[in-house]
Tab-separated table of C-alpha atoms in Angstrom:
chain	number	residue	atom	x	y	z
A	6	GLU	CA	127.555	84.474	89.519
A	7	VAL	CA	123.864	83.611	89.325
A	8	GLN	CA	121.870	86.419	87.735
A	9	LEU	CA	118.155	86.622	87.070
A	10	VAL	CA	116.874	89.689	85.244
A	11	GLU	CA	113.135	90.253	84.905
A	12	SER	CA	111.468	92.529	82.396
A	13	GLY	CA	108.090	93.282	80.899
A	14	GLY	CA	106.372	94.988	83.797
A	15	GLY	CA	104.614	98.344	83.850
A	16	LEU	CA	101.194	99.917	84.013
A	17	VAL	CA	98.414	97.773	82.599
A	18	GLN	CA	94.660	98.189	82.517
A	19	PRO	CA	92.306	95.784	84.277
A	20	GLY	CA	91.351	92.870	82.047
A	21	ALA	CA	94.468	93.123	79.917
A	22	SER	CA	97.248	90.596	79.424
A	23	LEU	CA	100.931	90.913	80.168
A	24	LYS	CA	103.945	88.676	79.694
A	25	LEU	CA	106.937	88.876	81.996
A	26	SER	CA	110.355	87.506	81.083
A	27	CYS	CA	113.346	86.490	83.143
A	28	VAL	CA	116.752	85.939	81.598
A	29	ALA	CA	119.054	83.700	83.590
A	30	SER	CA	122.836	83.519	83.566
A	31	GLY	CA	125.659	82.146	85.686
A	32	PHE	CA	124.262	78.622	85.924
A	33	THR	CA	122.943	75.879	83.659
A	34	PHE	CA	119.361	77.036	83.307
A	35	SER	CA	118.084	73.730	81.927
A	36	ASP	CA	119.166	71.899	85.100
A	37	TYR	CA	116.838	73.767	87.448
A	38	TRP	CA	113.198	74.136	88.271
A	39	MET	CA	112.269	77.813	88.261
A	40	SER	CA	109.555	79.740	90.075
A	41	TRP	CA	107.679	83.023	90.100
A	42	VAL	CA	106.870	84.806	93.355
A	43	ARG	CA	105.148	88.132	93.848
A	44	GLN	CA	105.213	90.702	96.631
A	45	THR	CA	102.367	93.122	97.120
A	46	PRO	CA	102.913	96.790	98.031
A	47	GLY	CA	102.045	95.774	101.585
A	48	LYS	CA	104.977	93.314	101.430
A	49	THR	CA	102.868	90.125	101.429
A	50	MET	CA	104.702	87.360	99.592
A	51	GLU	CA	102.794	84.956	97.347
A	52	TRP	CA	104.190	81.963	95.480
A	53	ILE	CA	102.748	81.889	91.968
A	54	GLY	CA	104.070	78.600	90.650
A	55	ASP	CA	107.014	76.722	89.260
A	56	ILE	CA	108.139	74.812	86.192
A	57	LYS	CA	110.237	71.701	85.792
A	58	TYR	CA	113.720	72.025	84.299
A	59	ASP	CA	112.578	70.667	80.912
A	60	GLY	CA	109.312	72.586	80.870
A	61	SER	CA	107.219	69.426	80.981
A	62	TYR	CA	105.465	70.087	84.288
A	63	THR	CA	104.137	73.059	86.184
A	64	ASN	CA	102.614	73.725	89.579
A	65	TYR	CA	100.478	76.750	90.365
A	66	ALA	CA	98.874	78.435	93.302
A	67	PRO	CA	95.222	77.367	92.949
A	68	SER	CA	93.969	80.958	93.120
A	69	LEU	CA	96.077	81.937	90.087
A	70	LYS	CA	96.041	78.782	87.989
A	71	ASN	CA	93.284	79.900	85.623
A	72	ARG	CA	94.888	83.232	84.720
A	73	PHE	CA	98.655	82.750	84.958
A	74	THR	CA	100.858	80.481	82.809
A	75	ILE	CA	104.516	79.725	83.379
A	76	SER	CA	106.735	78.616	80.508
A	77	ARG	CA	110.400	78.540	79.629
A	78	ASP	CA	112.780	78.505	76.684
A	79	ASN	CA	115.931	76.659	77.698
A	80	ALA	CA	117.704	77.611	74.473
A	81	LYS	CA	117.358	81.240	75.519
A	82	SER	CA	117.756	80.627	79.280
A	83	THR	CA	114.516	82.502	79.717
A	84	LEU	CA	111.552	82.015	82.025
A	85	TYR	CA	108.147	83.520	81.262
A	86	LEU	CA	105.005	84.429	83.140
A	87	GLN	CA	101.907	85.051	81.029
A	88	MET	CA	99.284	86.962	82.971
A	89	SER	CA	95.759	87.313	81.633
A	90	ASN	CA	92.649	89.189	82.729
A	91	VAL	CA	94.698	91.098	85.280
A	92	ARG	CA	93.026	92.670	88.295
A	93	SER	CA	93.969	95.427	90.703
A	94	GLU	CA	95.007	92.795	93.248
A	95	ASP	CA	97.691	91.601	90.813
A	96	THR	CA	99.566	94.850	91.468
A	97	ALA	CA	102.867	93.668	92.874
A	98	THR	CA	106.567	93.222	92.312
A	99	TYR	CA	107.140	89.962	90.468
A	100	TYR	CA	110.262	87.946	91.150
A	101	CYS	CA	111.824	85.176	89.133
A	102	THR	CA	113.561	82.637	91.362
A	103	ARG	CA	115.699	79.573	90.944
A	104	THR	CA	114.325	76.568	92.789
A	105	MET	CA	116.602	74.310	94.783
A	106	MET	CA	115.500	71.719	97.350
A	107	VAL	CA	111.903	72.965	97.351
A	108	THR	CA	112.971	76.495	98.104
A	109	CYS	CA	113.933	79.573	96.147
A	110	ASP	CA	117.666	80.072	96.423
A	111	TYR	CA	118.296	82.974	94.048
A	112	TRP	CA	115.930	85.816	93.220
A	113	GLY	CA	115.927	88.400	90.470
A	114	GLN	CA	115.735	92.114	91.192
A	115	GLY	CA	112.000	92.053	90.547
A	116	VAL	CA	109.732	93.832	88.099
A	117	MET	CA	106.766	95.986	89.076
A	118	VAL	CA	103.325	95.439	87.643
A	119	THR	CA	100.649	98.034	88.331
A	120	VAL	CA	97.071	97.281	87.336
A	121	SER	CA	95.037	100.444	87.086
A	122	SER	CA	92.721	102.238	84.708
B	25	ASP	CA	97.104	75.429	102.020
B	26	ILE	CA	99.627	75.340	104.852
B	27	GLN	CA	99.390	78.513	106.920
B	28	MET	CA	102.640	79.998	108.214
B	29	THR	CA	102.258	82.158	111.310
B	30	GLN	CA	105.307	84.338	111.834
B	31	SER	CA	106.130	86.343	114.946
B	32	PRO	CA	106.860	88.956	115.970
B	33	ALA	CA	105.704	91.338	113.255
B	34	SER	CA	108.385	93.794	114.284
B	35	LEU	CA	111.400	93.772	116.507
B	36	SER	CA	113.870	96.349	117.712
B	37	ALA	CA	117.275	95.123	118.871
B	38	SER	CA	120.472	96.661	120.175
B	39	LEU	CA	123.823	96.022	118.540
B	40	GLY	CA	125.227	92.737	119.795
B	41	GLU	CA	121.866	91.487	121.029
B	42	THR	CA	120.676	87.993	120.191
B	43	ILE	CA	117.207	87.803	118.666
B	44	SER	CA	114.841	85.114	117.503
B	45	ILE	CA	112.044	85.039	114.975
B	46	GLU	CA	109.490	82.242	114.929
B	47	CYS	CA	107.401	80.557	112.269
B	48	ARG	CA	104.673	78.105	113.100
B	49	ALA	CA	103.144	75.919	110.398
B	50	SER	CA	99.540	74.750	110.429
B	51	GLU	CA	100.784	71.187	109.873
B	52	ASP	CA	104.036	69.265	109.911
B	53	ILE	CA	106.371	70.580	107.203
B	54	TYR	CA	109.180	68.089	107.861
B	55	SER	CA	111.921	70.742	108.080
B	56	ASN	CA	111.143	72.034	104.586
B	57	LEU	CA	111.577	75.600	105.726
B	58	ALA	CA	113.705	78.471	104.509
B	59	TRP	CA	114.485	81.883	105.954
B	60	TYR	CA	115.113	85.023	103.931
B	61	GLN	CA	116.385	88.515	104.562
B	62	GLN	CA	115.126	91.405	102.474
B	63	LYS	CA	116.759	94.783	102.764
B	64	SER	CA	114.928	97.924	101.762
B	65	GLY	CA	114.419	98.109	98.012
B	66	LYS	CA	116.238	94.831	97.387
B	67	SER	CA	115.253	91.311	96.507
B	68	PRO	CA	115.173	88.577	99.171
B	69	GLN	CA	118.363	86.718	100.030
B	70	LEU	CA	118.321	83.124	101.240
B	71	LEU	CA	119.800	82.696	104.705
B	72	ILE	CA	118.755	79.239	105.853
B	73	TYR	CA	117.259	76.253	104.030
B	74	ALA	CA	116.055	72.857	105.208
B	75	ALA	CA	115.357	74.488	108.579
B	76	ASN	CA	118.972	74.637	109.758
B	77	ARG	CA	121.369	74.667	106.791
B	78	LEU	CA	123.283	77.888	106.331
B	79	GLN	CA	123.369	79.148	102.755
B	80	ASP	CA	126.874	79.694	101.367
B	81	GLY	CA	128.242	83.113	102.208
B	82	VAL	CA	125.793	83.817	105.022
B	83	PRO	CA	127.456	84.859	108.312
B	84	SER	CA	127.532	82.210	110.992
B	85	ARG	CA	125.664	84.459	113.436
B	86	PHE	CA	122.537	83.361	111.585
B	87	SER	CA	121.171	79.972	112.573
B	88	GLY	CA	117.945	78.063	112.114
B	89	SER	CA	116.314	75.386	114.196
B	90	GLY	CA	113.068	73.556	114.654
B	91	SER	CA	111.072	70.610	113.474
B	92	GLY	CA	107.497	69.564	112.901
B	93	THR	CA	105.447	72.734	112.984
B	94	GLN	CA	107.741	75.071	114.961
B	95	TYR	CA	110.805	76.816	113.537
B	96	SER	CA	113.009	79.700	114.498
B	97	LEU	CA	115.714	81.941	113.093
B	98	LYS	CA	118.322	83.249	115.507
B	99	ILE	CA	120.740	86.092	115.007
B	100	SER	CA	123.528	85.842	117.568
B	101	GLY	CA	124.850	89.361	117.940
B	102	MET	CA	122.835	91.901	115.990
B	103	GLN	CA	124.851	93.906	113.451
B	104	PRO	CA	123.846	97.137	111.680
B	105	GLU	CA	123.638	95.335	108.345
B	106	ASP	CA	121.053	92.920	109.774
B	107	GLU	CA	118.320	95.536	109.633
B	108	GLY	CA	115.603	94.535	107.234
B	109	ASP	CA	112.621	92.289	106.746
B	110	TYR	CA	112.762	88.582	107.423
B	111	PHE	CA	110.328	85.935	106.306
B	112	CYS	CA	109.971	82.194	106.208
B	113	LEU	CA	108.881	79.942	103.353
B	114	GLN	CA	107.559	76.394	103.623
B	115	GLY	CA	108.374	74.011	100.791
B	116	SER	CA	106.704	70.897	102.128
B	117	LYS	CA	103.468	71.058	100.189
B	118	PHE	CA	102.105	72.978	97.206
B	119	PRO	CA	101.308	75.765	97.108
B	120	LEU	CA	104.425	77.005	98.833
B	121	THR	CA	103.468	79.581	101.449
B	122	PHE	CA	105.241	82.393	103.222
B	123	GLY	CA	105.167	83.832	106.677
B	124	SER	CA	103.883	87.386	107.018
B	125	GLY	CA	107.315	88.804	107.739
B	126	THR	CA	109.226	90.408	110.600
B	127	LYS	CA	110.629	93.909	110.429
B	128	LEU	CA	113.926	94.051	112.323
B	129	GLU	CA	115.345	97.408	113.323
B	130	ILE	CA	118.289	98.652	115.335
B	131	LYS	CA	117.318	100.105	118.697
């Protein structure tokens, strides 16, 4: 059974940094591209970016590219999202997803990030 | 970015009714379209990928169709467990973009 478990969310002050993690199980992690997607409290979905199975290539949403970094550790079956200089508009539930045929086939349970002073 | 216009924003259906949800892309997305269901408080579940391919384990009452810029999701015979939010995702061009979602309720 494919499982994706995110962690690392919480309340963070504007301008701070935060690193989210996603531990994968139930499939060969190093065979798949992986993605991060976020959903605002108003339910708007936004694709953040993805990373190649070997970690050698990433794609980002242009609006987030300068502040967000996606990485992975295949030895630990773990995907990361480093967020810097966070803003109130980054308040959202962040999902880790497995990428298959240019879509997201499995999603984690999500982790909430609230940016507020 | 490719804009995905999804309609309707909300829909109320009776049990057994057949409903359709539409997504229109701002340019040709060559059938690189997926549909998701999200139940309250849960993460999205993939229903349809590549416009018309049913994900494993998804009931056959769900179907997808379309090409070019116009796509639709059909539920043939609404069931109580089909209540939730539905949205589309285009995977043709980066950045991937989502439709704004459709809230489906039982009438």
